[in-house]
XYZ file of C-alpha atoms in Angstrom:
526
model
C 64.879 -101.708 95.954
C 68.706 -102.201 95.890
C 70.927 -99.963 93.678
C 71.441 -102.867 91.254
C 67.651 -103.424 90.877
C 67.183 -99.706 90.308
C 69.802 -99.876 87.619
C 68.130 -102.978 85.936
C 64.745 -101.138 85.959
C 66.320 -98.056 84.486
C 67.764 -100.213 81.603
C 64.380 -101.978 81.181
C 62.633 -98.648 80.862
C 65.083 -97.387 78.203
C 64.615 -100.489 76.233
C 60.759 -100.000 76.531
C 61.066 -96.479 75.220
C 62.773 -97.586 72.007
C 60.092 -100.160 71.499
C 57.255 -97.827 72.241
C 58.836 -94.914 70.045
C 58.915 -97.398 67.099
C 55.255 -98.391 67.824
C 54.267 -94.613 67.852
C 56.101 -93.934 64.598
C 54.425 -97.002 62.890
C 50.956 -95.938 64.211
C 51.396 -92.093 63.616
C 51.002 -91.405 67.251
C 52.743 -88.733 69.498
C 55.474 -90.591 71.286
C 54.304 -89.130 74.632
C 51.013 -90.883 74.284
C 52.605 -94.245 73.501
C 55.027 -93.836 76.381
C 52.333 -93.138 78.908
C 50.196 -96.094 77.535
C 53.259 -98.311 77.811
C 53.925 -97.180 81.217
C 50.361 -98.008 82.223
C 50.752 -101.545 80.742
C 54.052 -102.169 82.452
C 52.667 -100.976 85.750
C 50.090 -103.862 86.034
C 52.556 -106.553 84.862
C 53.244 -108.816 87.927
C 56.730 -108.357 89.229
C 57.253 -104.861 87.835
C 58.031 -102.684 91.041
C 55.651 -99.583 91.635
C 57.458 -96.331 91.133
C 57.144 -93.537 93.366
C 58.317 -90.272 91.559
C 60.164 -87.752 93.860
C 58.891 -84.353 92.692
C 62.001 -82.565 94.028
C 64.108 -84.899 91.909
C 62.089 -84.313 88.724
C 62.215 -80.484 89.256
C 66.077 -80.453 89.831
C 67.307 -83.133 87.392
C 64.705 -83.285 84.699
C 63.048 -79.853 84.378
C 66.008 -77.478 83.897
C 67.689 -79.155 80.842
C 64.266 -79.688 79.299
C 63.325 -75.985 79.848
C 66.713 -74.869 78.602
C 66.259 -76.826 75.375
C 62.828 -75.523 74.683
C 63.850 -71.937 75.321
C 67.180 -72.404 73.427
C 65.429 -73.292 70.219
C 62.635 -70.743 70.661
C 62.198 -68.258 67.932
C 62.778 -65.030 69.815
C 61.219 -62.776 67.183
C 58.008 -64.737 67.222
C 57.975 -64.782 71.111
C 58.330 -61.164 71.380
C 55.722 -60.330 68.677
C 53.186 -62.565 70.320
C 54.041 -61.803 73.905
C 50.698 -60.124 74.629
C 48.685 -63.216 73.640
C 51.170 -65.461 75.276
C 50.721 -63.558 78.515
C 46.908 -63.801 78.113
C 47.151 -67.527 77.973
C 49.861 -67.886 80.561
C 48.123 -65.767 83.257
C 44.481 -65.200 82.262
C 43.828 -68.800 80.946
C 45.534 -70.226 84.052
C 43.585 -68.131 86.557
C 40.302 -68.810 84.593
C 40.967 -72.598 84.486
C 41.894 -72.629 88.207
C 38.624 -70.951 89.259
C 36.525 -73.070 86.857
C 38.006 -76.333 88.164
C 37.780 -75.110 91.899
C 34.155 -74.441 91.494
C 33.197 -77.613 89.762
C 35.271 -79.568 92.243
C 33.621 -78.036 95.221
C 30.133 -78.495 93.766
C 30.756 -82.172 93.237
C 32.593 -82.679 96.621
C 31.345 -80.019 98.996
C 32.681 -81.897 102.082
C 36.175 -80.782 100.992
C 37.304 -77.173 101.431
C 37.107 -74.763 98.744
C 40.994 -74.373 98.746
C 41.364 -78.045 97.780
C 39.501 -77.527 94.430
C 41.530 -74.444 93.674
C 44.761 -76.378 94.598
C 43.792 -78.947 91.964
C 42.867 -76.255 89.513
C 46.274 -74.635 89.851
C 47.888 -78.036 89.324
C 46.129 -78.838 86.080
C 45.833 -75.337 84.625
C 49.174 -74.779 83.107
C 49.987 -76.605 79.908
C 53.377 -78.113 79.945
C 56.581 -77.221 77.968
C 57.719 -80.789 77.845
C 54.250 -82.172 76.805
C 53.793 -79.424 74.175
C 57.347 -79.857 72.716
C 56.949 -83.641 72.520
C 53.649 -83.187 70.496
C 54.421 -80.112 68.444
C 57.841 -81.541 67.252
C 55.940 -84.093 65.247
C 53.351 -81.848 63.423
C 53.451 -78.797 61.226
C 51.667 -75.873 62.683
C 51.781 -72.184 61.505
C 54.652 -70.302 63.091
C 52.285 -68.030 65.065
C 50.376 -70.901 66.585
C 53.494 -72.739 67.520
C 54.967 -69.499 68.976
C 51.838 -69.060 71.129
C 51.761 -72.695 72.367
C 55.577 -72.886 73.095
C 55.715 -69.438 74.619
C 52.604 -70.148 76.899
C 54.075 -73.419 78.174
C 57.433 -71.779 78.968
C 56.045 -68.944 81.110
C 52.749 -70.250 82.571
C 54.380 -72.333 85.280
C 54.933 -69.325 87.409
C 51.317 -68.448 87.785
C 50.212 -71.847 88.356
C 52.823 -72.555 90.999
C 51.937 -69.300 92.795
C 48.250 -70.225 92.794
C 49.062 -73.641 94.022
C 51.285 -72.327 96.957
C 48.500 -70.107 98.202
C 45.679 -72.694 97.708
C 47.657 -75.246 99.723
C 48.325 -72.826 102.433
C 44.669 -71.791 102.544
C 43.637 -75.541 102.667
C 45.790 -76.092 105.658
C 45.433 -72.847 107.537
C 42.049 -71.678 106.446
C 43.426 -68.217 105.513
C 44.199 -66.302 102.440
C 45.584 -62.895 101.596
C 45.152 -61.263 98.249
C 47.772 -58.527 98.673
C 50.156 -61.151 99.781
C 49.489 -63.484 96.796
C 49.917 -60.383 94.440
C 53.278 -59.407 96.141
C 54.474 -63.030 96.041
C 53.560 -63.454 92.303
C 55.390 -60.154 91.501
C 58.425 -61.320 93.407
C 58.406 -64.885 91.842
C 58.076 -63.637 88.300
C 60.349 -60.472 88.254
C 62.894 -62.072 90.421
C 63.044 -65.088 88.157
C 63.435 -63.041 85.031
C 66.045 -60.733 86.495
C 68.031 -63.665 87.743
C 67.801 -65.600 84.361
C 69.180 -62.445 82.654
C 71.978 -62.091 84.951
C 72.943 -65.910 84.612
C 72.503 -65.635 80.807
C 74.796 -62.734 80.481
C 77.368 -64.193 82.853
C 77.159 -67.458 80.830
C 77.661 -65.575 77.533
C 80.873 -64.066 79.135
C 82.111 -67.471 80.223
C 81.262 -69.326 76.858
C 82.980 -66.657 74.694
C 86.275 -67.602 76.427
C 85.839 -71.350 75.597
C 87.118 -72.875 72.604
C 86.201 -76.566 72.836
C 82.774 -77.695 71.731
C 82.395 -80.252 74.463
C 83.202 -77.556 77.204
C 80.663 -75.177 75.675
C 77.909 -77.730 75.624
C 78.703 -78.752 79.163
C 78.681 -75.002 80.182
C 75.144 -74.557 78.742
C 73.896 -77.708 80.675
C 75.476 -76.300 83.993
C 73.823 -72.887 83.270
C 70.433 -74.512 83.101
C 70.952 -76.090 86.491
C 72.589 -73.059 87.976
C 69.880 -70.772 86.895
C 67.004 -72.954 88.152
C 68.710 -73.782 91.665
C 69.810 -69.937 92.279
C 66.270 -68.778 91.566
C 64.629 -71.478 93.741
C 67.127 -70.623 96.593
C 65.930 -67.071 96.328
C 62.258 -68.240 96.303
C 61.798 -67.017 92.616
C 60.485 -68.922 89.779
C 63.182 -71.365 88.687
C 61.111 -72.027 85.527
C 61.215 -68.399 84.278
C 64.888 -67.996 85.405
C 65.937 -71.092 83.382
C 63.621 -70.096 80.415
C 65.183 -66.487 80.331
C 68.743 -67.924 80.364
C 67.780 -70.193 77.507
C 66.431 -67.434 75.348
C 69.542 -65.339 75.861
C 71.734 -68.260 74.871
C 69.512 -69.256 71.911
C 69.469 -65.659 70.606
C 73.225 -65.308 70.579
C 74.242 -68.818 69.574
C 74.357 -67.809 65.809
C 77.423 -65.531 66.195
C 78.904 -67.060 69.298
C 79.129 -70.681 68.350
C 81.034 -72.245 65.620
C 79.415 -74.449 63.040
C 81.000 -77.535 64.479
C 79.788 -76.732 68.032
C 76.254 -76.017 66.713
C 76.141 -79.339 65.161
C 77.483 -81.066 68.257
C 75.011 -78.996 70.511
C 71.997 -79.884 68.461
C 72.856 -83.627 68.470
C 73.519 -83.569 72.187
C 70.364 -81.681 73.210
C 68.305 -83.936 70.863
C 69.504 -86.976 72.445
C 69.302 -85.617 76.012
C 65.682 -84.253 75.594
C 64.584 -87.640 74.068
C 65.941 -89.633 77.037
C 64.612 -87.289 79.693
C 61.075 -87.058 78.050
C 60.899 -90.741 77.487
C 61.662 -91.516 81.158
C 59.300 -89.061 82.423
C 56.236 -90.036 80.389
C 56.763 -93.700 80.962
C 57.197 -92.982 84.695
C 53.886 -91.141 84.667
C 52.171 -94.394 83.480
C 54.185 -96.584 85.881
C 53.415 -94.422 88.899
C 49.576 -94.733 88.391
C 49.534 -98.149 90.182
C 50.968 -96.667 93.269
C 48.322 -93.967 93.527
C 45.502 -96.394 93.104
C 46.981 -98.777 95.729
C 46.797 -95.789 98.284
C 43.094 -95.354 97.844
C 42.127 -99.155 98.030
C 42.653 -100.403 94.371
C 41.506 -99.407 90.974
C 37.952 -100.704 91.120
C 37.199 -98.877 94.299
C 38.969 -95.741 93.103
C 36.985 -95.966 89.706
C 33.647 -96.353 91.351
C 34.075 -93.503 93.876
C 35.771 -91.021 91.622
C 34.713 -91.524 88.087
C 32.181 -88.755 88.196
C 34.346 -85.931 89.881
C 37.422 -86.853 87.874
C 35.565 -86.965 84.627
C 34.090 -83.438 85.454
C 37.448 -82.091 86.192
C 38.979 -83.339 82.949
C 35.968 -81.906 81.001
C 36.210 -78.517 82.887
C 39.943 -78.324 82.134
C 39.474 -78.727 78.367
C 36.239 -76.658 78.114
C 37.720 -73.713 80.180
C 40.460 -73.292 77.798
C 37.978 -73.106 74.896
C 35.873 -70.733 76.594
C 38.838 -68.329 77.390
C 40.212 -68.380 73.877
C 36.830 -67.940 72.221
C 36.093 -65.163 74.630
C 39.353 -63.335 74.029
C 39.007 -63.793 70.240
C 35.397 -62.350 70.342
C 36.685 -59.381 72.477
C 39.434 -58.783 69.922
C 36.918 -58.783 67.021
C 34.653 -56.320 68.986
C 37.639 -54.041 69.464
C 38.223 -54.147 65.755
C 34.715 -53.323 65.111
C 34.871 -50.341 67.284
C 37.874 -48.997 65.513
C 40.746 -50.273 67.624
C 43.743 -51.273 65.503
C 44.819 -54.991 65.763
C 47.692 -56.582 64.096
C 46.016 -59.907 63.120
C 42.596 -61.401 63.870
C 42.484 -65.097 65.031
C 40.325 -67.242 62.847
C 37.985 -69.796 64.478
C 40.108 -72.699 63.031
C 43.198 -71.334 64.676
C 41.394 -70.665 67.971
C 40.157 -74.385 67.870
C 43.742 -75.821 67.332
C 45.174 -73.559 70.211
C 42.319 -74.584 72.508
C 42.933 -78.318 71.705
C 46.682 -78.159 72.221
C 46.580 -77.653 76.016
C 48.643 -80.795 76.978
C 49.627 -81.322 80.622
C 52.771 -83.168 81.615
C 55.632 -82.843 84.025
C 54.714 -79.672 85.985
C 51.190 -80.991 86.611
C 52.748 -84.332 87.843
C 55.180 -82.746 90.204
C 52.721 -80.265 91.529
C 50.336 -83.116 92.415
C 53.044 -85.229 93.968
C 54.510 -82.163 95.958
C 51.033 -81.748 98.027
C 51.512 -82.276 101.763
C 50.468 -85.570 103.222
C 48.123 -83.801 105.691
C 46.230 -81.860 102.948
C 42.656 -83.051 102.742
C 41.559 -84.889 99.588
C 45.154 -85.316 98.467
C 44.675 -88.823 96.968
C 41.490 -87.337 94.967
C 43.690 -84.510 93.691
C 46.346 -86.915 92.667
C 43.929 -89.081 90.565
C 42.307 -86.022 88.919
C 45.752 -84.776 87.995
C 46.784 -88.015 86.449
C 43.571 -88.279 84.575
C 44.169 -84.744 83.057
C 47.671 -85.623 81.980
C 46.566 -88.982 80.496
C 43.468 -87.567 78.679
C 45.188 -84.473 77.382
C 48.308 -86.218 76.015
C 46.549 -89.285 74.674
C 43.401 -87.759 73.237
C 44.367 -84.272 72.441
C 48.010 -84.975 71.596
C 46.997 -87.905 69.167
C 44.165 -85.892 67.414
C 45.943 -82.602 67.000
C 47.641 -83.257 63.872
C 44.478 -84.670 62.049
C 42.424 -81.630 63.415
C 44.847 -79.248 62.017
C 44.883 -81.010 58.713
C 40.896 -80.998 58.665
C 40.742 -77.499 59.570
C 43.577 -76.602 56.923
C 45.495 -74.562 59.418
C 48.821 -73.607 58.030
C 48.321 -74.420 54.246
C 48.760 -70.685 53.231
C 51.670 -70.074 55.632
C 53.438 -73.250 54.115
C 53.484 -71.615 50.566
C 54.640 -68.269 51.916
C 57.533 -70.075 53.800
C 58.566 -71.755 50.614
C 58.662 -68.290 48.746
C 60.605 -66.815 51.621
C 63.189 -69.731 51.462
C 63.642 -69.361 47.747
C 64.332 -65.693 48.151
C 66.755 -66.237 51.009
C 68.666 -68.853 49.073
C 68.999 -66.327 46.187
C 70.337 -63.686 48.423
C 72.760 -66.052 50.061
C 73.991 -67.334 46.708
C 74.489 -63.866 45.489
C 76.455 -62.788 48.604
C 78.687 -65.842 48.151
C 79.339 -65.194 44.478
C 80.173 -61.605 45.281
C 82.650 -62.723 47.836
C 84.379 -65.166 45.590
C 84.538 -62.433 42.803
C 86.435 -60.240 45.271
C 88.726 -62.897 46.424
C 89.619 -64.941 43.353
C 91.563 -62.395 41.124
C 95.260 -62.423 41.471
C 97.678 -59.677 41.088
C 98.297 -60.524 37.513
C 94.591 -60.334 36.677
C 94.180 -63.982 36.246
C 91.726 -65.957 38.477
C 93.130 -67.937 41.365
C 90.027 -70.045 41.740
C 88.263 -70.289 38.380
C 86.432 -73.557 39.197
C 85.173 -72.099 42.560
C 84.059 -68.875 40.716
C 82.270 -70.935 38.204
C 80.666 -73.107 40.967
C 79.223 -70.113 42.839
C 78.174 -68.267 39.603
C 76.138 -71.501 38.757
C 74.672 -71.543 42.342
C 73.531 -67.949 42.021
C 72.026 -68.552 38.651
C 70.016 -71.654 39.696
C 68.948 -69.734 42.893
C 67.496 -66.867 40.859
C 65.741 -69.159 38.527
C 64.375 -71.352 41.314
C 62.815 -68.145 42.986
C 61.366 -67.003 39.724
C 59.807 -70.433 38.814
C 59.826 -72.907 41.877
C 57.503 -75.490 40.272
C 59.681 -76.003 37.145
C 62.896 -76.400 39.090
C 61.652 -78.384 42.024
C 62.178 -81.673 39.975
C 65.644 -80.555 38.937
C 66.547 -79.690 42.301
C 65.256 -82.982 43.773
C 67.236 -84.954 41.046
C 70.468 -82.965 41.699
C 70.419 -83.737 45.409
C 69.452 -87.335 44.878
C 72.647 -87.668 42.656
C 74.706 -85.838 45.221
C 73.509 -88.448 47.933
C 74.309 -91.204 45.594
C 77.802 -89.869 45.033
C 78.187 -89.520 48.893
C 77.167 -93.114 49.460
C 79.665 -94.234 46.986
C 82.400 -92.051 48.551
C 81.487 -93.618 51.992
C 81.441 -97.091 50.703
C 85.003 -96.511 49.338
C 86.323 -95.040 52.651
C 84.881 -97.982 54.536
C 86.680 -100.459 52.112
C 89.949 -98.692 52.375
C 89.674 -98.551 56.097
C 88.775 -102.176 56.455
C 91.628 -103.058 54.127
C 94.113 -101.243 56.347
C 94.924 -98.679 53.697
C 93.944 -95.578 55.813
C 94.227 -94.882 59.503
C 91.183 -94.731 61.745
C 91.568 -90.964 62.436
C 91.617 -90.345 58.654
C 88.541 -92.395 58.122
C 86.682 -90.475 60.885
C 87.737 -87.027 59.380
C 86.665 -88.049 55.935
C 83.447 -89.626 57.171
C 82.604 -86.439 59.147
C 83.064 -84.288 55.929
C 80.899 -86.521 54.077
C 78.216 -86.512 56.976
C 78.007 -82.719 56.836
C 77.643 -82.786 53.093
C 74.874 -85.445 53.380
C 73.082 -83.442 55.952
C 73.111 -80.359 53.763
C 71.827 -82.371 50.695
C 69.150 -84.112 52.761
C 67.834 -80.693 54.022
C 67.527 -79.482 50.479
C 65.341 -82.390 49.236
């Protein structure tokens, strides 16, 4: 395929992502599911070229910015408080799923070495940060559940990739060393975290000396690539290194970035993540055709592999349920025996976490990175693709209805509303006190009487809203609807003056930007 043809294909895929995104919103489906289905449909249209995904390209180009974005917007407090349970999922569940898949795979295909089944298990065991983020962004879950799922998907790749490395080596050489595996895992994880800390702190030092928002955003993008590539060169976990760097930048962004830079950064990362995720998920669907062509066509592959592939998919889903139900039962047993526990996990919450194990980019790249001489490679590829498609399409599409049916998060939503009301009251009081201090002049008169009255009114309304939210909810809604109407009128007048040649283009942009910020603030309060 020529360079021009590749570019035309890229434009076609971007156009397809917009259409599929609109379809997903209309049908209330996760965009990832619609993109994979769309890619599958495109793959079997005559004339559409088969796509062979380069796993190295995906890891180097796509994965670092996606991991940086996920870590950057991670709530550090929730991540830290739930780290023990995150580690249980990221290590325990991954190992348990790998062993379960390996045993089932070997039972159904005993002619293949044990190590092949364990390699497949390592590939499909870690839920993916990209897939989880793409699904969780569209639904409301309790903060603890979201913290567990997002935290797990950020750090579990290290265990999965280490297991895969040794399973492949065992399949090719027939030997395995447990001490060597433990040592490698220790180096991969600890080295990745230490290097991520180092890159993160150096990045903070550099960013503090930058003043331009565009330069700061570019620096954060470069830090993602630098952290990942440096770790991989040292044979550490590029995933953990990038995640650690992202956590550091995200934690310090509030005091380090200006308001304008934060607005720019959020817009940039949102658009970048949308493009990268869309291209990855639609490419997963498109690449299926090439895999089936290698094994002799769809019909032959389906006839020969339907039983083992179905068994692998079922094992991946059930193993996660078994692990989570087992750990939840153990926690209850410890509580019964008098061991203090911070919080017990309900059956509904356990079910949601179990059902949210979507696989994606890491599973795809792990499967594609298998050496050509590895026995059973094509079967492993088909099984890995099946796990991605089923978990994203089925689990991702039904996660929101299941959470609603189980009423997961209803109580926390009310608590969040109460916390938000109290926070707005404290903010309004602090602003009012600052204006009271700043406004009086030397002669005793107020320099900013209207500003003082405005902040006094805000503090009074915030206090009333905290005391009786239901009564003031309608008042608040009407107020900000009126604000939006006034902003639209102002925007229309600015546009009229600009088109009439009464104001310069730069003046128009400055005024429009100010109205945009006011509109964002008003829409967030509705």
